[in-house]
PDB file of C-alpha atoms in Angstrom:
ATOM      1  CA  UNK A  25      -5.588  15.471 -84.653  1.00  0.00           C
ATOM      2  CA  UNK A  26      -2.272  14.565 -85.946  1.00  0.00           C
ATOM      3  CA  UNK A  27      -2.188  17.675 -87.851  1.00  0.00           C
ATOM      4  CA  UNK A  28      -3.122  19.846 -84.682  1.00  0.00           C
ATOM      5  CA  UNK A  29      -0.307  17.472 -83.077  1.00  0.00           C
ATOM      6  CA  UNK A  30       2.150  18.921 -85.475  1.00  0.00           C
ATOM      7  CA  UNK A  31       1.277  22.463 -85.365  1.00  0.00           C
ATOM      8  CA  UNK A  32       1.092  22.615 -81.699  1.00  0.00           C
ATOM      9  CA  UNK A  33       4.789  20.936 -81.509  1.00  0.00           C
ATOM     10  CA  UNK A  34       5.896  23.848 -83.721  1.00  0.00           C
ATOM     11  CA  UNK A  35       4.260  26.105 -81.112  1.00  0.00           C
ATOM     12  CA  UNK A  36       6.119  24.573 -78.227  1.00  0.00           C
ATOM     13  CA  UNK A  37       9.456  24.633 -80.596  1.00  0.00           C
ATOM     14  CA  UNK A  38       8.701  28.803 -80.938  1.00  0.00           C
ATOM     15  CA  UNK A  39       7.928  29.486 -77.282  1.00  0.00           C
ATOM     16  CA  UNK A  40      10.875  27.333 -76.020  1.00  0.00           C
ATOM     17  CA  UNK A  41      13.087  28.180 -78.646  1.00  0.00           C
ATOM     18  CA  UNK A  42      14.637  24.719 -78.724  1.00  0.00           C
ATOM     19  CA  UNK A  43      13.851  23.236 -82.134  1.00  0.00           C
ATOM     20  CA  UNK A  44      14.296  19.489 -80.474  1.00  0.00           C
ATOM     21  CA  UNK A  45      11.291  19.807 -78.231  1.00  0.00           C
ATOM     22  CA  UNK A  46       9.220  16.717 -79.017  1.00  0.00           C
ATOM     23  CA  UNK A  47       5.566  16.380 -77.319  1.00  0.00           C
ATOM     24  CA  UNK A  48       3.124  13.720 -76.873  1.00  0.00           C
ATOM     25  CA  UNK A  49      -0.550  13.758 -74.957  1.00  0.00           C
ATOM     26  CA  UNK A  50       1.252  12.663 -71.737  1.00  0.00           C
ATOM     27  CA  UNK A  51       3.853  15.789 -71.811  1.00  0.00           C
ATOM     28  CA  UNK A  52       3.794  18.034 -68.507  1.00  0.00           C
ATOM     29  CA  UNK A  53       5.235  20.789 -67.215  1.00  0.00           C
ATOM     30  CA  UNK A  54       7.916  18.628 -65.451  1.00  0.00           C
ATOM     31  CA  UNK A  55       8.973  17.553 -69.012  1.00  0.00           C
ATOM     32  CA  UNK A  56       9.972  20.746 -70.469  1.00  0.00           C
ATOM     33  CA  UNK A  57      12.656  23.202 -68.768  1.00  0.00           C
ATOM     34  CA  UNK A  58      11.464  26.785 -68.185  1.00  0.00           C
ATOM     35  CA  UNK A  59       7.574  25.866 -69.059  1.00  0.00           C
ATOM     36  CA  UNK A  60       6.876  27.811 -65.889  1.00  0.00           C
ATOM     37  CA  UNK A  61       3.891  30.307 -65.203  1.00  0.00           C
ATOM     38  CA  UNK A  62       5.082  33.402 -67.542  1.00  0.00           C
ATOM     39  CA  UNK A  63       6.071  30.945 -70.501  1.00  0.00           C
ATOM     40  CA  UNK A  64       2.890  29.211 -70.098  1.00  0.00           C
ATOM     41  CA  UNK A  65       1.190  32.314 -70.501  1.00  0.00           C
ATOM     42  CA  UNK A  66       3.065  32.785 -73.955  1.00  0.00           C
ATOM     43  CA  UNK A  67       2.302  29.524 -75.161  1.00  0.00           C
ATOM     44  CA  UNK A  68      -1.579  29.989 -74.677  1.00  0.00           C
ATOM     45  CA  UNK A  69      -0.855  33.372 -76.321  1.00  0.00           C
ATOM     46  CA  UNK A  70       0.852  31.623 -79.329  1.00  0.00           C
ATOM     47  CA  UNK A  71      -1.738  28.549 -79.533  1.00  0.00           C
ATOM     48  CA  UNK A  72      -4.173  31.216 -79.941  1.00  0.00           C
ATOM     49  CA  UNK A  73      -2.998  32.704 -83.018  1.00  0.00           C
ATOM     50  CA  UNK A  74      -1.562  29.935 -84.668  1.00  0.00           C
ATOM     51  CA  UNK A  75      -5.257  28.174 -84.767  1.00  0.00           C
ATOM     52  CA  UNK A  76      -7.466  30.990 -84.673  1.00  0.00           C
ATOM     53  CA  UNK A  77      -8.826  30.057 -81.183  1.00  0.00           C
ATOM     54  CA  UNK A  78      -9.689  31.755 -77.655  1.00  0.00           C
ATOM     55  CA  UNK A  79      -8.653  30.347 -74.894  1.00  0.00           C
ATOM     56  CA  UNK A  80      -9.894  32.169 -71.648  1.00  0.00           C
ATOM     57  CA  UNK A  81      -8.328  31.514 -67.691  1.00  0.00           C
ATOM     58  CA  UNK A  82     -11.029  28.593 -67.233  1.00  0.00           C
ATOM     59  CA  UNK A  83     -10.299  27.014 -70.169  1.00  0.00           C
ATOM     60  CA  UNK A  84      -6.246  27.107 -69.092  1.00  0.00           C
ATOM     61  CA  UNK A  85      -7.568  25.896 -65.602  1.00  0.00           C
ATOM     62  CA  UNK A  86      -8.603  22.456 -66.813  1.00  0.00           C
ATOM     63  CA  UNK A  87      -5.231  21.436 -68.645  1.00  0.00           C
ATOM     64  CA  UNK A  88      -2.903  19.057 -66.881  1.00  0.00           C
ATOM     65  CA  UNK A  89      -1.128  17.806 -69.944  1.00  0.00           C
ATOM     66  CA  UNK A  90      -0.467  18.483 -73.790  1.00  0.00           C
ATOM     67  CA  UNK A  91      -3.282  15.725 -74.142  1.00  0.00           C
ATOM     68  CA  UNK A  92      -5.635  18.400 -72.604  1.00  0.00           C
ATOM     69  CA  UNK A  93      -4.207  21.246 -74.826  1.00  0.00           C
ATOM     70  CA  UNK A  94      -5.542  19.116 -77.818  1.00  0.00           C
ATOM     71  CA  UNK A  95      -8.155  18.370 -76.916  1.00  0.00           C
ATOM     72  CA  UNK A  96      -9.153  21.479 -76.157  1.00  0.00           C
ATOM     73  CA  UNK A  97      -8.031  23.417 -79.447  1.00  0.00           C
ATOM     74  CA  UNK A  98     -10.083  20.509 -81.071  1.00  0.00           C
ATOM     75  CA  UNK A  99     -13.462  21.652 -79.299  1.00  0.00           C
ATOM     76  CA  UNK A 100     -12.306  24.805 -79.612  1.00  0.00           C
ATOM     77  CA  UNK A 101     -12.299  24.935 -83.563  1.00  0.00           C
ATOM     78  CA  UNK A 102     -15.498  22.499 -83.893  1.00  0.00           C
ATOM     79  CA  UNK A 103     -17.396  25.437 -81.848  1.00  0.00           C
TER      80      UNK A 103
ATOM     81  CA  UNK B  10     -12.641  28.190 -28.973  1.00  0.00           C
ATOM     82  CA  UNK B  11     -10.503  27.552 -32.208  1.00  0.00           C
ATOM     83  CA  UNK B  12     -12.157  25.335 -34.905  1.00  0.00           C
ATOM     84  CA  UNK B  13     -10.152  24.378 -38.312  1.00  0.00           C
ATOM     85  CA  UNK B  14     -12.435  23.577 -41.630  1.00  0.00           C
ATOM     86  CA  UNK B  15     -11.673  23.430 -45.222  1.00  0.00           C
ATOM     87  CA  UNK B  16     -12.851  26.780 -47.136  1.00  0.00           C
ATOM     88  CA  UNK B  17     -16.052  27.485 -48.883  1.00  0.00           C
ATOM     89  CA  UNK B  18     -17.229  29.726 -51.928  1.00  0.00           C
ATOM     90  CA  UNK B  19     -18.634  32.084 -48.934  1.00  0.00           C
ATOM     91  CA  UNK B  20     -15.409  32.572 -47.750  1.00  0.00           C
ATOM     92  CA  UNK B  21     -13.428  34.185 -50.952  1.00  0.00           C
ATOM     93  CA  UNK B  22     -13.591  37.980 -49.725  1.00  0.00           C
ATOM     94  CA  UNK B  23     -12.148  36.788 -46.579  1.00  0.00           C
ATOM     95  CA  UNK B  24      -9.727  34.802 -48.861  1.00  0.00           C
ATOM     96  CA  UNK B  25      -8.391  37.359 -50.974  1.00  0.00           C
ATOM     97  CA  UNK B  26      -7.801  39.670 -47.909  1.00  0.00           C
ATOM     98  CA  UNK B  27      -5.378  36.218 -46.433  1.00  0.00           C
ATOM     99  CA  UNK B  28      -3.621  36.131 -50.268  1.00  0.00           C
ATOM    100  CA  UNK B  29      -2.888  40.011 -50.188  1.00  0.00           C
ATOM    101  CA  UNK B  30      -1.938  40.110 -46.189  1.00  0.00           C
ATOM    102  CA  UNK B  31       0.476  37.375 -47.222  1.00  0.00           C
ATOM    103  CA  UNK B  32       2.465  38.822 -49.352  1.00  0.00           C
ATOM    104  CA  UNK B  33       2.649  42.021 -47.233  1.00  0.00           C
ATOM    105  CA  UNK B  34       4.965  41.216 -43.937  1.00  0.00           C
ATOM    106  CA  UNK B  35       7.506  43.851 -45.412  1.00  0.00           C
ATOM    107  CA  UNK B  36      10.406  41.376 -47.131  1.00  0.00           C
ATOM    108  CA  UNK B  37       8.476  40.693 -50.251  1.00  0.00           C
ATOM    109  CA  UNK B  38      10.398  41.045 -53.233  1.00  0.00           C
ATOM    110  CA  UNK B  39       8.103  40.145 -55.700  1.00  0.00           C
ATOM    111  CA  UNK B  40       4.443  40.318 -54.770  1.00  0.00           C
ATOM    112  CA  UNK B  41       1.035  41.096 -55.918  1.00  0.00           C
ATOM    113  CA  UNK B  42       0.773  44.783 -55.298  1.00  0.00           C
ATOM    114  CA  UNK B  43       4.304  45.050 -57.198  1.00  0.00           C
ATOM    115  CA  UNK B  44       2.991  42.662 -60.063  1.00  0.00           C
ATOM    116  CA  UNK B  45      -0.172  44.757 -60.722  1.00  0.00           C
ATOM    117  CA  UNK B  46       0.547  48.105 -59.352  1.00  0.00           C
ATOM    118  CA  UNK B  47      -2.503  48.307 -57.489  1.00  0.00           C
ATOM    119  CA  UNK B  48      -3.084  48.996 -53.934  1.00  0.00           C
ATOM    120  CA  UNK B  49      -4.491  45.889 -51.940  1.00  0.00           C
ATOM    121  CA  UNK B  50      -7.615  47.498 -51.209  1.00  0.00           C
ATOM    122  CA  UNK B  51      -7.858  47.457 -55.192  1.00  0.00           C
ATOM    123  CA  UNK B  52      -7.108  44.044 -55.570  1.00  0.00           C
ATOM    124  CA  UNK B  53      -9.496  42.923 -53.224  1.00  0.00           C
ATOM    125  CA  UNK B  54     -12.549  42.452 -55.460  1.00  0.00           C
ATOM    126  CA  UNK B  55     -10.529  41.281 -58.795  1.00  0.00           C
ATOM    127  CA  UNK B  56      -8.757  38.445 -56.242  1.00  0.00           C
ATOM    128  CA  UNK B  57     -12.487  37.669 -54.698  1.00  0.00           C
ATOM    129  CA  UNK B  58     -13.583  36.740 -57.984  1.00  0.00           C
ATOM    130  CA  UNK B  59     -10.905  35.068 -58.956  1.00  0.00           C
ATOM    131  CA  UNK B  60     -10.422  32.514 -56.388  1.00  0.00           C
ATOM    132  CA  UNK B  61     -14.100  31.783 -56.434  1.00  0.00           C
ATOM    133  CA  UNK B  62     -13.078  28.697 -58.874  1.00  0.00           C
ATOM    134  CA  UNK B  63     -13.576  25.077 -58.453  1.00  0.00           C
ATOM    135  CA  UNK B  64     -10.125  24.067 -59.752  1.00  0.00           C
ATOM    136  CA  UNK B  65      -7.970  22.846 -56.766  1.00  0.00           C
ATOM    137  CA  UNK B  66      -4.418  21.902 -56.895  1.00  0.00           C
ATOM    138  CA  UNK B  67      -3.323  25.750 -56.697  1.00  0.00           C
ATOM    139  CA  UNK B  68      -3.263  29.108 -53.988  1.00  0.00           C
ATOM    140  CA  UNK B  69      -5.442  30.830 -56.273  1.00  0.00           C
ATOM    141  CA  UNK B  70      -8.472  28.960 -55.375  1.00  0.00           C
ATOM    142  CA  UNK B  71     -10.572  28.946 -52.182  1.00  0.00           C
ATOM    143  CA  UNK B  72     -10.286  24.808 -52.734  1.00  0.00           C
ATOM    144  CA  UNK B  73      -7.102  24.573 -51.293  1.00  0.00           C
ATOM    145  CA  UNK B  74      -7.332  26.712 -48.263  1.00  0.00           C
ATOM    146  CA  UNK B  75      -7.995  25.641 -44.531  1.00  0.00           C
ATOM    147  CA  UNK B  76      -8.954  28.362 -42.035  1.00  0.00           C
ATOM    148  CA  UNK B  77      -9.032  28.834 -38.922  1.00  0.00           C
ATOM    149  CA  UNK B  78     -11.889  30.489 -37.228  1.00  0.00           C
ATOM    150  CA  UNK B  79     -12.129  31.917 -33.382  1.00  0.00           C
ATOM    151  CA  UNK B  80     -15.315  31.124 -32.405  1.00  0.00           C
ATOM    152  CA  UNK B  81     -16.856  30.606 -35.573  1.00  0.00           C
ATOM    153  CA  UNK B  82     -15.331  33.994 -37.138  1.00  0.00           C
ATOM    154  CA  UNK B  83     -12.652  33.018 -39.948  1.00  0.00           C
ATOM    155  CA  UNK B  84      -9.401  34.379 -38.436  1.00  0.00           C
ATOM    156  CA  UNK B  85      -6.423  32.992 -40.215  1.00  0.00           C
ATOM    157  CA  UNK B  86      -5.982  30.417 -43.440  1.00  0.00           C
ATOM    158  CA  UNK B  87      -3.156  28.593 -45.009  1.00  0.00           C
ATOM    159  CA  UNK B  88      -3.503  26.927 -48.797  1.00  0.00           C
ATOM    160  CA  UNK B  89      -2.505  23.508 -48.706  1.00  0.00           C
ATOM    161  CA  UNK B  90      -2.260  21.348 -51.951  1.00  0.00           C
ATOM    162  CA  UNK B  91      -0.506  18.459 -53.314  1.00  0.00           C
ATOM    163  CA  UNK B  92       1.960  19.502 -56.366  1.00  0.00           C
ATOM    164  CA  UNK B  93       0.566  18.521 -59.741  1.00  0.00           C
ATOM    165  CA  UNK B  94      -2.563  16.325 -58.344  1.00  0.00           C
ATOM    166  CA  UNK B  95      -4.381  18.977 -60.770  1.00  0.00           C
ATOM    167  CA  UNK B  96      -2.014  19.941 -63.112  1.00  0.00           C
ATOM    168  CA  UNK B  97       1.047  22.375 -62.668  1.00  0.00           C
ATOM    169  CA  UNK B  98      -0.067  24.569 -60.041  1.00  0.00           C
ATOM    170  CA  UNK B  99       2.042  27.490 -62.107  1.00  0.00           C
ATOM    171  CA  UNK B 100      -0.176  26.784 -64.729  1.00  0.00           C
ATOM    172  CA  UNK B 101      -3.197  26.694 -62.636  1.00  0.00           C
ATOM    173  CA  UNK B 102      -2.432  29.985 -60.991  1.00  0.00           C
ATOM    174  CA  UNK B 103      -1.827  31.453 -64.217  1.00  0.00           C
ATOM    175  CA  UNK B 104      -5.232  30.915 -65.861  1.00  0.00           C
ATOM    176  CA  UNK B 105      -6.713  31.714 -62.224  1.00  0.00           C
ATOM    177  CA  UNK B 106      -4.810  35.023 -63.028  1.00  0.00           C
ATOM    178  CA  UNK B 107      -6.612  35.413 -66.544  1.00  0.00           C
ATOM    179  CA  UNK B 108     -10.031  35.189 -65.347  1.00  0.00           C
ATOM    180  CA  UNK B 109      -9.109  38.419 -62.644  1.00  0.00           C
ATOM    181  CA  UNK B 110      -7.376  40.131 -65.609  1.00  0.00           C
ATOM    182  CA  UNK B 111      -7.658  40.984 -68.677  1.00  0.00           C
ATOM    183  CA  UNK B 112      -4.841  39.816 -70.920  1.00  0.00           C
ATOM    184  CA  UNK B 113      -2.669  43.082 -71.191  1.00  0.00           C
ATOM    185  CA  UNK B 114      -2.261  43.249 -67.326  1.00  0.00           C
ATOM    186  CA  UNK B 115      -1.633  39.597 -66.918  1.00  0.00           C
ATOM    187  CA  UNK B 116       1.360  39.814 -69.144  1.00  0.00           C
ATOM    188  CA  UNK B 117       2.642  43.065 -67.911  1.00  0.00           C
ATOM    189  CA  UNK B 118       2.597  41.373 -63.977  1.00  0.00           C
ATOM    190  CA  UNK B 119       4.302  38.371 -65.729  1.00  0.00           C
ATOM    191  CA  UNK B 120       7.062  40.815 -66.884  1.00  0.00           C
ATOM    192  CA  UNK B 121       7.699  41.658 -63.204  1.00  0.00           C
ATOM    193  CA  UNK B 122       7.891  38.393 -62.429  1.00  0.00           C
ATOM    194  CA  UNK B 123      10.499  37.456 -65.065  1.00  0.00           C
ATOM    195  CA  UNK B 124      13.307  40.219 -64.034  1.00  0.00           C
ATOM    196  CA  UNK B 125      13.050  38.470 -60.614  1.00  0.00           C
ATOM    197  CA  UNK B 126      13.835  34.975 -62.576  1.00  0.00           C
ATOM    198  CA  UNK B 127      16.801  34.343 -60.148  1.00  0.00           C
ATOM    199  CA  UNK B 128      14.529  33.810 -56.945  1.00  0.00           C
ATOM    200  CA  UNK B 129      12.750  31.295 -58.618  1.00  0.00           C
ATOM    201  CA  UNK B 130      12.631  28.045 -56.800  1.00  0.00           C
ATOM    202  CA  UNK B 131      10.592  25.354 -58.263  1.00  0.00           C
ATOM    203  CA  UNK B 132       7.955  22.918 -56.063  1.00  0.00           C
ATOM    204  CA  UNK B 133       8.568  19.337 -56.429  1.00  0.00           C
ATOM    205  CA  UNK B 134       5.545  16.795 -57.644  1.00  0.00           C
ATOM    206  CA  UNK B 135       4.099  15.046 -55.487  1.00  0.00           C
ATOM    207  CA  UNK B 136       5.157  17.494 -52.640  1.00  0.00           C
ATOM    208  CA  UNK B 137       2.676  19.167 -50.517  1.00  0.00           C
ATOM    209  CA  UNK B 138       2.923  22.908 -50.678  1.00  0.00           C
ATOM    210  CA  UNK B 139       1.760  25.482 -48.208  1.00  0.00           C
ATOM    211  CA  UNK B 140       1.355  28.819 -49.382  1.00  0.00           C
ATOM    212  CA  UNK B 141      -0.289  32.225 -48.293  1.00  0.00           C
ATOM    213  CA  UNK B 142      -0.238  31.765 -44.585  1.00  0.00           C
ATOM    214  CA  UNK B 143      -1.541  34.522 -42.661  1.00  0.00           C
ATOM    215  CA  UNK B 144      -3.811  35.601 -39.531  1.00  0.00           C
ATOM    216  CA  UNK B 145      -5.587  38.408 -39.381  1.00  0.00           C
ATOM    217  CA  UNK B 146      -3.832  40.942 -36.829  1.00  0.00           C
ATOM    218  CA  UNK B 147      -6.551  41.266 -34.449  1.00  0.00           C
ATOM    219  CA  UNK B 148      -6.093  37.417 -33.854  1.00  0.00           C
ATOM    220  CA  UNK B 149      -2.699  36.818 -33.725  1.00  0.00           C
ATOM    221  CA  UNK B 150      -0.970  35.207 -30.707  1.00  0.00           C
ATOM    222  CA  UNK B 151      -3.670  32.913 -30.347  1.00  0.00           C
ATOM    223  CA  UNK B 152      -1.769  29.840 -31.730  1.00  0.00           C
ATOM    224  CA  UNK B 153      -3.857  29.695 -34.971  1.00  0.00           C
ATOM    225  CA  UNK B 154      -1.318  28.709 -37.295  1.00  0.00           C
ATOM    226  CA  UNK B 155      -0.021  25.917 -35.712  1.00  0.00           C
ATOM    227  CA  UNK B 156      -3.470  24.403 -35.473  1.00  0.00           C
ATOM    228  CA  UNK B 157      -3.373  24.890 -39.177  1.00  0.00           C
ATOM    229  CA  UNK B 158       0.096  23.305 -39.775  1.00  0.00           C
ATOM    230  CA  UNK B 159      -1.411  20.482 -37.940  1.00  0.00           C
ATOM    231  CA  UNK B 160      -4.293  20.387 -39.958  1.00  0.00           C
ATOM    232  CA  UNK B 161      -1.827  20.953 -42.883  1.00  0.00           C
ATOM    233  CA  UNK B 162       0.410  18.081 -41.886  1.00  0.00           C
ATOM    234  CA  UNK B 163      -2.853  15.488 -41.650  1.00  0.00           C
ATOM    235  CA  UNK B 164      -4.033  16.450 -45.194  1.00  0.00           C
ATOM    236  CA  UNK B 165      -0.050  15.696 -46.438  1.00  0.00           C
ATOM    237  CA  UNK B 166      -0.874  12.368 -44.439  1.00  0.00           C
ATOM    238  CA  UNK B 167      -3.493  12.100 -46.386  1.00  0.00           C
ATOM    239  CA  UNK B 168      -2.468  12.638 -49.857  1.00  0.00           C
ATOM    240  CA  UNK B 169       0.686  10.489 -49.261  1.00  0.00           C
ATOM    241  CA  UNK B 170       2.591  13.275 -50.017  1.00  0.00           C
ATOM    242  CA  UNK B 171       5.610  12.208 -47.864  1.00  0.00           C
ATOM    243  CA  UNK B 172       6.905  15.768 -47.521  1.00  0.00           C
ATOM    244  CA  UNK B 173       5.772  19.557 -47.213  1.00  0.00           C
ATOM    245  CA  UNK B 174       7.566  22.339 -49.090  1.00  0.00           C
ATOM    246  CA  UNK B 175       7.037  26.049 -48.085  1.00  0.00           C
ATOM    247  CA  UNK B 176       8.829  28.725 -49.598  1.00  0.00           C
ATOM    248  CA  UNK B 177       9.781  31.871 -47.095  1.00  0.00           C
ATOM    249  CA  UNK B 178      11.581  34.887 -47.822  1.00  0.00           C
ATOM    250  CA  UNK B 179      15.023  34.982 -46.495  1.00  0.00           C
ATOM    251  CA  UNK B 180      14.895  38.465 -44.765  1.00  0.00           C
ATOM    252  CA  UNK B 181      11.582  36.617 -42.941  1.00  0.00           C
ATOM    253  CA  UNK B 182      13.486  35.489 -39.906  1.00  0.00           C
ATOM    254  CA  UNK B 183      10.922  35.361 -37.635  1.00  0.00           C
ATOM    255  CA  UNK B 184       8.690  33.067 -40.492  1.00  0.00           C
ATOM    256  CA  UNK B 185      11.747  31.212 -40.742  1.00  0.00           C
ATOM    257  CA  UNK B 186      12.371  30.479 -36.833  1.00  0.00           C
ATOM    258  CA  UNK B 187       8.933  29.937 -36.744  1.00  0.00           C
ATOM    259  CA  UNK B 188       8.443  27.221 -39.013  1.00  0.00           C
ATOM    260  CA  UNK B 189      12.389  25.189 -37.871  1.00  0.00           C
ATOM    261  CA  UNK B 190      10.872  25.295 -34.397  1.00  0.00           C
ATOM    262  CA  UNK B 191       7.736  23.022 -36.246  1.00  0.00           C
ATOM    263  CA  UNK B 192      10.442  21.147 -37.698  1.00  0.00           C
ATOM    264  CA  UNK B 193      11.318  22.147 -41.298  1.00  0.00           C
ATOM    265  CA  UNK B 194      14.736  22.644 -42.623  1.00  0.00           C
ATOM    266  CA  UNK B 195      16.534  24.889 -44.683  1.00  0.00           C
ATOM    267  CA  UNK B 196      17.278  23.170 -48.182  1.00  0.00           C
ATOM    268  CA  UNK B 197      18.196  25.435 -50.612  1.00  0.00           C
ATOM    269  CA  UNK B 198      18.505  29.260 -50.731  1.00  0.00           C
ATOM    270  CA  UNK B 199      18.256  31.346 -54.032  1.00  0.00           C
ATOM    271  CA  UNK B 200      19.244  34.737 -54.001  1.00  0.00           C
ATOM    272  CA  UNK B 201      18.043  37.918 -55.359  1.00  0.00           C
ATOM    273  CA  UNK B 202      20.695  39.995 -57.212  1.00  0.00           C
ATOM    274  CA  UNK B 203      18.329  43.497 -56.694  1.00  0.00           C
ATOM    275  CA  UNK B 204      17.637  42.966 -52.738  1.00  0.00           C
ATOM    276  CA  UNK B 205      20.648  41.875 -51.280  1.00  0.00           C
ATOM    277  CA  UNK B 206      20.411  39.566 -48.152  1.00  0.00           C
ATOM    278  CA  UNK B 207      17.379  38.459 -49.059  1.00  0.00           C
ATOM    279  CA  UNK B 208      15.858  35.471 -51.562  1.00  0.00           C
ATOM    280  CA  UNK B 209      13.514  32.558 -51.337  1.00  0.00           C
ATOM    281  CA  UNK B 210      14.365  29.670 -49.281  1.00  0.00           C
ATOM    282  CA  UNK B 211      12.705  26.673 -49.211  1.00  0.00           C
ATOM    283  CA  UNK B 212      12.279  24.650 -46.206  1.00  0.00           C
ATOM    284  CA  UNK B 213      10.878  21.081 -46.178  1.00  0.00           C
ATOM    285  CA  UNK B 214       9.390  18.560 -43.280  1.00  0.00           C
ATOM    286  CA  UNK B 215       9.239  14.949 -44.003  1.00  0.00           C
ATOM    287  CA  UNK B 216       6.254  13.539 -42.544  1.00  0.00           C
TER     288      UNK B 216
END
């Protein structure tokens, strides 16, 4: 998990373009500027390809936090 | 005689047709129809199935809607949801989106959205948000929506939510008279650069 933990920050880092962005299980929308409907859309898009997943609207419908984002990429490449 | 209930899976059709009448009193700047360049009458069925999810916390779900029927006959519906009880309800709305769309279209109504960045005004945690309000036209005048703000106002009661956002377009006087005559204030204004004289304004009632 720590490695997905890793990997996903460099995801967040890409989308936000802010190499500073740190994240932790707990991390919401209210803790990053501009993580707003269109960028969300881009992050999904770039979690995607950087683990070789699919992520579909239902799946995006049960995150609340980064916590859930791991969680899911981690059922997501035991499938 | 008017009755108020909270909306079931039976009532998405009726649903999407409240989402798309919405967004269509005439001062819209960004909306639906402009995101996807469809026609409402084509966006009926794709919004029909989308909203028929179980995730609440968002407008595009028939969980957070209350309607209003005239004896018995769903008339008019408002969404009503606490911000964030269920995750960000941008986020929410835009997986809702992805499971009406494929991913091409999705992204492409996204890029509409983003060249009208400067209208954005974000909704508070913790805040209860109304959104989508709308009657259908052969009931209007009957005094549905303020049965629904009522309702709207009790569920914000509810939740704890201590106060309700809704977000109106500026060029929407009558909406905006309308909803300072139920008590809601003008807090902030945000401007579009492409329609001038109009932008999003968000009013708020402390409850």
């Amino acid at each position: 998990m720590d490695q997905h933990h890793e990997k996903l920050t460099q995801v967040f880092r890409n989308v936000f373009k802010n190499d500073s962005i740190e994240i932790t299980r707990t991390t919401t929308a209210a803790d990053i500027d501009q993580w707003d409907s269109i960028t969300h859309l881009d992050l999904i898009t770039a979690t995607e390809e950087a683990f070789h997943i699919e992520i579909t609207g239902f799946d995006v419908m049960g995150l609340k936090n980064v916590g859930d984002l791991l969680d899911l990429i981690q059922r997501k490449l035991e499938d | 005689m008017i009755t108020v209930r909270k909306a079931e899976k039976t009532d998405c059709h009726f649903l999407a047709r409240i989402i798309l009448l919405a967004e269509s009193t005439g001062f819209e700047i960004t909306s639906y129809t402009g995101m996807f360049g469809k026609t409402t009458e084509e966006l009926v069925p794709s919004f029909e199935k989308m909203i028929d999810n179980d995730t609440d916390g968002h407008p595009l779900t028939y969980k957070s809607y209350l309607i209003a029927c005239v004896d018995g006959i769903p008339a008019s519906a408002i969404s009503v949801y606490k911000e964030g009880e269920f995750g960000d309800s941008n986020h929410l709305m835009t997986g809702a989106l992805m499971t009406g769309f494929d991913r091409k279209s999705v992204a492409l109504a996204f890029g509409f959205l983003k060249n009208h960045g400067d209208i954005t005004i974000q909704k508070t945690p913790g805040t209860l948000q109304i959104d989508c309000v709308a009657t259908m036209p052969e009931y209007r005048g009957k005094g549905l929506l303020k049965e629904l703000m009522k309702a709207a106002e009790q569920r914000g009661k509810e939740l704890n939510t201590g106060e309700i956002q809704i977000q109106v377009w500026k060029k929407n006087e009558g909406a905006v008279a309308a909803y300072e005559k139920a008590g809601y204030k003008i807090v902030k204004e945000m401007m579009s650069a492409v329609d001038e004289g109009n932008g999003k304004i968000l009013m708020i009632k402390n409850i």
